[in-house]
Coordinates of N, CA and C in Angstrom, one line a residue:
M1 N 0.8 -1.2 0.0 CA 0.0 0.0 0.0 C 0.9 1.2 0.0
F2 N 0.5 2.3 -0.7 CA 1.2 3.5 -0.8 C 0.3 4.6 -1.0
S3 N 0.7 5.8 -0.6 CA -0.1 7.0 -0.9 C 0.7 8.1 -1.6
V4 N 0.0 8.9 -2.3 CA 0.7 10.0 -3.0 C 0.0 11.3 -2.7
R5 N 0.8 12.3 -2.5 CA 0.4 13.7 -2.2 C 1.0 14.7 -3.1
N6 N 0.4 15.8 -3.4 CA 0.9 16.9 -4.1 C 1.5 16.6 -5.4
V7 N 1.0 15.7 -6.2 CA 1.4 15.4 -7.5 C 0.6 16.3 -8.5
G8 N -0.5 16.9 -7.9 CA -1.4 17.7 -8.7 C -0.9 18.7 -9.6
Y9 N 0.3 19.2 -9.3 CA 0.9 20.3 -10.2 C 1.4 19.7 -11.5
V10 N 1.6 18.4 -11.6 CA 2.0 17.8 -12.9 C 0.9 17.0 -13.5
R11 N 0.3 16.1 -12.7 CA -0.8 15.3 -13.1 C -1.6 15.1 -11.9
A12 N -2.9 14.7 -12.0 CA -3.7 14.4 -10.9 C -3.2 13.1 -10.2
A13 N -3.0 13.2 -8.9 CA -2.5 12.1 -8.1 C -3.3 10.8 -8.4
G14 N -4.6 10.9 -8.5 CA -5.4 9.7 -8.8 C -5.1 9.0 -10.1
E15 N -4.8 9.9 -11.1 CA -4.5 9.3 -12.4 C -3.1 8.6 -12.4
V16 N -2.2 9.2 -11.7 CA -0.8 8.7 -11.6 C -0.9 7.3 -10.8
V17 N -1.6 7.3 -9.7 CA -1.7 6.0 -9.0 C -2.4 4.9 -9.8
R18 N -3.5 5.3 -10.5 CA -4.1 4.3 -11.3 C -3.2 3.7 -12.4
A19 N -2.4 4.6 -13.0 CA -1.4 4.1 -14.0 C -0.3 3.2 -13.4
V20 N 0.1 3.6 -12.1 CA 1.2 2.8 -11.5 C 0.7 1.4 -11.1
V21 N -0.6 1.2 -10.7 CA -1.1 -0.1 -10.2 C -1.8 -0.9 -11.4
E22 N -1.9 -0.3 -12.5 CA -2.6 -0.9 -13.7 C -2.1 -2.4 -13.9
G23 N -3.1 -3.3 -13.8 CA -2.8 -4.7 -14.0 C -2.3 -5.4 -12.8
L24 N -2.0 -4.7 -11.7 CA -1.4 -5.3 -10.5 C -2.3 -5.2 -9.3
G25 N -3.0 -4.1 -9.2 CA -3.8 -3.9 -7.9 C -4.9 -2.8 -8.2
V26 N -5.2 -2.1 -7.1 CA -6.3 -1.1 -7.2 C -5.7 0.2 -6.7
G27 N -6.3 1.3 -7.2 CA -5.8 2.6 -6.8 C -6.7 3.7 -7.4
G28 N -6.6 4.9 -6.8 CA -7.3 6.0 -7.2 C -7.3 7.1 -6.2
G29 N -8.0 8.2 -6.5 CA -8.0 9.3 -5.6 C -8.4 10.6 -6.2
H30 N -7.9 11.6 -5.8 CA -8.2 13.0 -6.2 C -7.0 13.6 -6.9
R31 N -7.2 14.9 -7.2 CA -6.1 15.6 -7.8 C -4.9 15.7 -6.9
S32 N -5.1 15.9 -5.6 CA -3.9 16.2 -4.7 C -3.6 15.0 -3.8
M33 N -4.4 14.0 -3.8 CA -4.0 12.8 -3.0 C -4.7 11.5 -3.5
A34 N -3.9 10.4 -3.3 CA -4.4 9.1 -3.8 C -3.8 8.0 -3.1
K35 N -4.3 6.8 -3.2 CA -3.8 5.6 -2.6 C -3.8 4.4 -3.6
G36 N -2.8 3.6 -3.5 CA -2.7 2.4 -4.3 C -2.4 1.2 -3.5
I37 N -2.9 0.1 -3.9 CA -2.7 -1.2 -3.2 C -2.3 -2.2 -4.2
I38 N -1.1 -2.8 -4.0 CA -0.6 -3.9 -4.9 C -0.3 -5.1 -4.0
P39 N -1.1 -6.2 -4.2 CA -0.8 -7.4 -3.4 C 0.6 -7.9 -3.7
L40 N 1.3 -8.4 -2.7 CA 2.6 -8.9 -3.0 C 2.6 -10.1 -4.0
S41 N 1.6 -10.9 -3.9 CA 1.5 -12.0 -4.9 C 1.4 -11.5 -6.3
A42 N 0.7 -10.5 -6.6 CA 0.6 -9.9 -7.9 C 1.9 -9.3 -8.3
F43 N 2.6 -8.6 -7.4 CA 3.9 -8.0 -7.6 C 4.9 -9.1 -8.0
R44 N 5.0 -10.2 -7.2 CA 5.9 -11.3 -7.5 C 5.6 -12.0 -8.8
K45 N 4.3 -12.1 -9.1 CA 4.0 -12.7 -10.4 C 4.5 -11.9 -11.6
T46 N 4.5 -10.6 -11.5 CA 4.9 -9.7 -12.6 C 6.4 -9.5 -12.6
Y47 N 7.0 -9.3 -11.4 CA 8.4 -8.9 -11.3 C 9.3 -10.0 -10.8
G48 N 8.8 -11.1 -10.4 CA 9.7 -12.3 -10.0 C 10.0 -12.3 -8.5
S49 N 10.3 -11.2 -7.9 CA 10.6 -11.1 -6.5 C 10.0 -9.9 -5.9
A50 N 9.9 -9.8 -4.6 CA 9.4 -8.7 -3.9 C 10.3 -8.2 -2.8
T51 N 11.6 -8.1 -3.2 CA 12.6 -7.5 -2.2 C 12.3 -6.0 -2.1
R52 N 12.8 -5.4 -1.1 CA 12.6 -4.0 -1.0 C 13.2 -3.2 -2.2
K53 N 14.4 -3.7 -2.6 CA 15.1 -3.1 -3.7 C 14.3 -3.2 -5.0
R54 N 13.7 -4.4 -5.2 CA 12.9 -4.6 -6.5 C 11.6 -3.8 -6.4
I55 N 11.0 -3.7 -5.3 CA 9.7 -2.9 -5.2 C 10.1 -1.5 -5.4
H56 N 11.1 -1.0 -4.8 CA 11.5 0.4 -5.0 C 11.8 0.7 -6.5
E57 N 12.6 -0.1 -7.1 CA 12.9 0.1 -8.5 C 11.7 0.1 -9.4
A58 N 10.8 -0.9 -9.2 CA 9.6 -1.1 -10.0 C 8.6 0.1 -9.8
L59 N 8.4 0.5 -8.6 CA 7.5 1.6 -8.3 C 8.1 2.9 -8.8
H60 N 9.4 3.1 -8.6 CA 10.0 4.3 -9.1 C 9.8 4.4 -10.7
D61 N 10.1 3.4 -11.4 CA 10.0 3.4 -12.8 C 8.6 3.6 -13.3
A62 N 7.6 3.0 -12.5 CA 6.2 3.1 -12.9 C 5.7 4.6 -12.6
F63 N 6.2 5.2 -11.5 CA 5.8 6.5 -11.2 C 6.4 7.5 -12.3
V64 N 7.6 7.3 -12.6 CA 8.3 8.2 -13.6 C 7.5 8.1 -14.9
A65 N 7.2 6.9 -15.4 CA 6.5 6.7 -16.6 C 5.1 7.3 -16.5
A66 N 4.4 7.2 -15.4 CA 3.0 7.7 -15.3 C 3.0 9.2 -15.3
I67 N 4.0 9.8 -14.6 CA 4.1 11.3 -14.5 C 4.5 11.9 -15.9
E68 N 5.3 11.2 -16.6 CA 5.8 11.7 -17.9 C 4.8 11.5 -19.1
R69 N 3.8 10.6 -18.8 CA 2.8 10.4 -19.9 C 2.0 11.7 -20.2
E70 N 1.7 11.9 -21.4 CA 0.9 13.1 -21.7 C -0.5 12.9 -21.3
S71 N -1.1 14.0 -20.9 CA -2.5 13.9 -20.4 C -3.5 13.6 -21.5

């Protein structure tokens, strides 16, 4: 589970979180705050392992991609 705050200046936080969890879990929210939930089983199925390092890398990459997407 993770939460996002103050992304609204670039993209709505809810849109970003939905993009990050797409196909893995559930998420959503508002322009300035949102929450996402990715079950570890779904994360492991997609990424192979769920070490802290792997979770950090995967979420970082997914957030960067979601924020950089055009509206």
